[in-house]
Short mmCIF file of N, CA and C in Angstrom, two decimals:
data_model
loop_
_atom_site.label_atom_id
_atom_site.label_comp_id
_atom_site.label_asym_id
_atom_site.label_seq_id
_atom_site.Cartn_x
_atom_site.Cartn_y
_atom_site.Cartn_z
N UNK A 1 -6.87 20.61 10.75
CA UNK A 1 -8.12 19.83 11.22
C UNK A 1 -8.55 18.76 10.48
N UNK A 2 -8.48 19.44 9.49
CA UNK A 2 -9.41 18.66 7.91
C UNK A 2 -8.74 17.34 7.85
N UNK A 3 -6.98 17.50 8.12
CA UNK A 3 -6.68 15.82 8.06
C UNK A 3 -6.27 14.81 9.19
N UNK A 4 -6.53 15.45 10.93
CA UNK A 4 -7.26 14.66 11.36
C UNK A 4 -8.42 14.10 10.95
N UNK A 5 -9.39 13.71 10.24
CA UNK A 5 -10.91 14.11 10.28
C UNK A 5 -10.52 13.06 9.22
N UNK A 6 -10.42 13.09 8.20
CA UNK A 6 -9.66 12.28 6.74
C UNK A 6 -9.15 11.55 7.69
N UNK A 7 -8.28 11.35 8.11
CA UNK A 7 -7.25 9.87 9.33
C UNK A 7 -8.32 9.35 9.74
N UNK A 8 -9.77 9.81 10.23
CA UNK A 8 -10.22 9.16 11.19
C UNK A 8 -11.05 8.03 10.86
N UNK A 9 -11.58 8.90 9.65
CA UNK A 9 -12.39 8.12 8.53
C UNK A 9 -12.00 7.13 8.19
N UNK A 10 -10.83 7.86 7.27
CA UNK A 10 -10.58 6.47 6.13
C UNK A 10 -10.17 4.91 6.96
N UNK A 11 -9.60 5.33 8.92
CA UNK A 11 -9.05 4.50 9.76
C UNK A 11 -10.29 3.41 9.55
N UNK A 12 -11.29 4.19 10.30
CA UNK A 12 -12.48 3.75 11.07
C UNK A 12 -13.21 3.02 9.48
N UNK A 13 -13.33 3.52 8.31
CA UNK A 13 -13.27 2.80 7.13
C UNK A 13 -12.72 1.20 6.73
N UNK A 14 -11.44 1.89 7.52
CA UNK A 14 -10.41 0.46 6.81
C UNK A 14 -10.88 -0.37 7.22
N UNK A 15 -11.43 -0.22 8.87
CA UNK A 15 -12.33 -1.28 9.58
C UNK A 15 -12.96 -1.77 9.72
N UNK A 16 -13.68 -1.30 9.26
CA UNK A 16 -15.32 -1.48 8.97
C UNK A 16 -14.58 -2.25 7.57
N UNK A 17 -14.34 -2.47 6.31
CA UNK A 17 -14.42 -3.22 5.32
C UNK A 17 -13.64 -4.86 5.92
N UNK A 18 -12.11 -4.43 7.39
CA UNK A 18 -11.70 -6.03 7.47
C UNK A 18 -12.76 -6.24 7.91
N UNK A 19 -13.25 -5.27 8.81
CA UNK A 19 -14.68 -6.58 8.94
C UNK A 19 -15.66 -7.68 8.71
N UNK A 20 -15.90 -6.56 7.26
CA UNK A 20 -16.33 -7.07 6.19
C UNK A 20 -15.72 -8.55 5.15
N UNK A 21 -14.57 -8.32 5.40
CA UNK A 21 -13.75 -9.65 4.83
C UNK A 21 -13.81 -10.77 5.21
N UNK A 22 -14.68 -12.72 4.85
CA UNK A 22 -14.11 -13.80 5.80
C UNK A 22 -12.27 -14.12 4.95
N UNK A 23 -12.32 -15.45 6.20
CA UNK A 23 -10.96 -15.45 5.22
C UNK A 23 -10.81 -16.35 4.20
N UNK A 24 -12.46 -17.03 3.46
CA UNK A 24 -11.93 -17.03 1.77
C UNK A 24 -11.94 -16.38 1.92
N UNK A 25 -12.25 -14.82 1.50
CA UNK A 25 -11.67 -13.93 0.51
C UNK A 25 -10.99 -13.67 0.81
N UNK A 26 -10.18 -13.58 1.91
CA UNK A 26 -8.50 -13.41 1.79
C UNK A 26 -7.22 -14.21 1.69
N UNK A 27 -7.97 -15.08 1.60
CA UNK A 27 -7.26 -16.19 1.30
C UNK A 27 -7.50 -17.08 -0.42
N UNK A 28 -8.42 -16.05 -0.88
CA UNK A 28 -8.68 -16.02 -2.93
C UNK A 28 -7.20 -14.74 -3.39
N UNK A 29 -7.73 -13.26 -2.23
CA UNK A 29 -6.50 -13.15 -2.87
C UNK A 29 -5.35 -12.67 -3.08
N UNK A 30 -5.26 -13.26 -1.96
CA UNK A 30 -3.42 -13.38 -1.97
C UNK A 30 -3.08 -14.85 -3.13
N UNK A 31 -4.13 -15.73 -3.00
CA UNK A 31 -4.60 -16.71 -4.45
C UNK A 31 -3.71 -16.10 -5.72
N UNK A 32 -4.61 -15.04 -5.77
CA UNK A 32 -4.97 -14.26 -7.25
C UNK A 32 -3.83 -13.81 -7.45
N UNK A 33 -2.94 -12.71 -6.32
CA UNK A 33 -1.99 -12.18 -5.83
C UNK A 33 -0.68 -13.08 -6.11
N UNK A 34 -1.43 -14.24 -5.69
CA UNK A 34 -0.17 -15.33 -6.37
C UNK A 34 0.23 -15.19 -7.79
N UNK A 35 0.03 -15.38 -8.26
CA UNK A 35 -0.74 -16.29 -9.36
C UNK A 35 -0.55 -15.12 -10.32
N UNK A 36 -0.74 -13.81 -10.44
CA UNK A 36 -0.63 -12.57 -10.65
C UNK A 36 0.91 -12.56 -10.94
N UNK A 37 1.33 -12.77 -9.25
CA UNK A 37 2.94 -11.73 -9.41
C UNK A 37 3.48 -13.07 -10.50
N UNK A 38 2.97 -14.14 -9.87
CA UNK A 38 4.21 -15.92 -11.16
C UNK A 38 3.98 -15.39 -12.42
N UNK A 39 3.04 -14.75 -13.26
CA UNK A 39 2.42 -15.06 -14.92
C UNK A 39 3.66 -13.26 -14.66
N UNK A 40 3.93 -12.65 -13.71
CA UNK A 40 4.44 -11.36 -14.40
C UNK A 40 6.58 -11.35 -14.17
N UNK A 41 6.01 -12.24 -13.32
CA UNK A 41 8.09 -12.01 -12.57
C UNK A 41 8.68 -13.87 -13.46
N UNK A 42 7.74 -14.46 -13.74
CA UNK A 42 8.72 -15.88 -14.67
C UNK A 42 7.87 -15.88 -15.67
N UNK A 43 9.24 -15.47 -17.02
CA UNK A 43 9.08 -15.82 -17.77
C UNK A 43 8.65 -16.87 -19.35
N UNK A 44 8.47 -17.68 -18.63
CA UNK A 44 8.13 -19.23 -19.02
C UNK A 44 6.81 -19.76 -18.58
N UNK A 45 5.94 -18.92 -18.21
CA UNK A 45 4.97 -18.76 -17.57
C UNK A 45 3.73 -17.63 -19.35
N UNK A 46 3.09 -18.45 -20.14
CA UNK A 46 2.33 -17.26 -20.66
C UNK A 46 1.27 -16.22 -20.24
N UNK A 47 1.34 -15.21 -20.86
CA UNK A 47 0.10 -14.82 -19.50
C UNK A 47 -1.75 -14.51 -20.22
N UNK A 48 -1.68 -16.32 -21.33
CA UNK A 48 -2.84 -16.36 -21.43
C UNK A 48 -3.02 -17.30 -20.20
N UNK A 49 -1.96 -18.55 -20.15
CA UNK A 49 -2.04 -19.04 -18.89
C UNK A 49 -2.83 -19.35 -17.86
N UNK A 50 -2.02 -18.22 -16.87
CA UNK A 50 -2.39 -16.82 -16.14
C UNK A 50 -3.68 -17.02 -15.88
N UNK A 51 -3.63 -16.38 -16.48
CA UNK A 51 -5.46 -15.16 -17.74
C UNK A 51 -7.26 -16.23 -17.11
N UNK A 52 -6.33 -18.04 -17.38
CA UNK A 52 -6.95 -19.19 -17.54
C UNK A 52 -6.64 -19.49 -16.42
N UNK A 53 -6.12 -19.82 -15.35
CA UNK A 53 -5.87 -19.40 -14.25
C UNK A 53 -7.69 -18.74 -12.69
N UNK A 54 -6.48 -17.46 -13.78
CA UNK A 54 -7.24 -16.73 -12.56
C UNK A 54 -8.08 -16.55 -12.91
N UNK A 55 -9.02 -17.25 -14.46
CA UNK A 55 -10.73 -17.79 -14.90
C UNK A 55 -11.23 -18.70 -13.84
N UNK A 56 -10.29 -19.77 -14.17
CA UNK A 56 -10.84 -20.87 -13.54
C UNK A 56 -10.43 -20.31 -11.71
N UNK A 57 -9.81 -19.70 -10.96
CA UNK A 57 -10.12 -19.59 -9.93
C UNK A 57 -11.42 -19.13 -9.85
N UNK A 58 -11.69 -17.56 -10.62
CA UNK A 58 -13.04 -17.33 -10.31
C UNK A 58 -14.04 -17.58 -10.31
N UNK A 59 -14.25 -18.42 -10.65
CA UNK A 59 -14.99 -19.23 -11.33
C UNK A 59 -15.92 -20.53 -10.51
N UNK A 60 -14.49 -20.77 -9.94
CA UNK A 60 -14.53 -22.32 -8.71
C UNK A 60 -14.86 -20.89 -7.08
N UNK A 61 -15.05 -20.32 -7.26
CA UNK A 61 -15.35 -19.12 -5.82
C UNK A 61 -16.51 -19.69 -6.18
N UNK A 62 -17.07 -18.94 -7.50
CA UNK A 62 -18.39 -18.02 -7.63
C UNK A 62 -19.07 -17.23 -7.23
#
């Protein structure tokens, strides 16, 4: 019974969090994930360049 209660609370809280996310926040998450993924997978991209790119993106989004 406790597991059903925990699942219900997590589902409800997840739904509330999804309601608070704007489209712009969603796209920002995808963009930052893409930059981080490229930085990890592509050996030609330096870590410093990836960090600078993510910092610039964060500063532009204020």
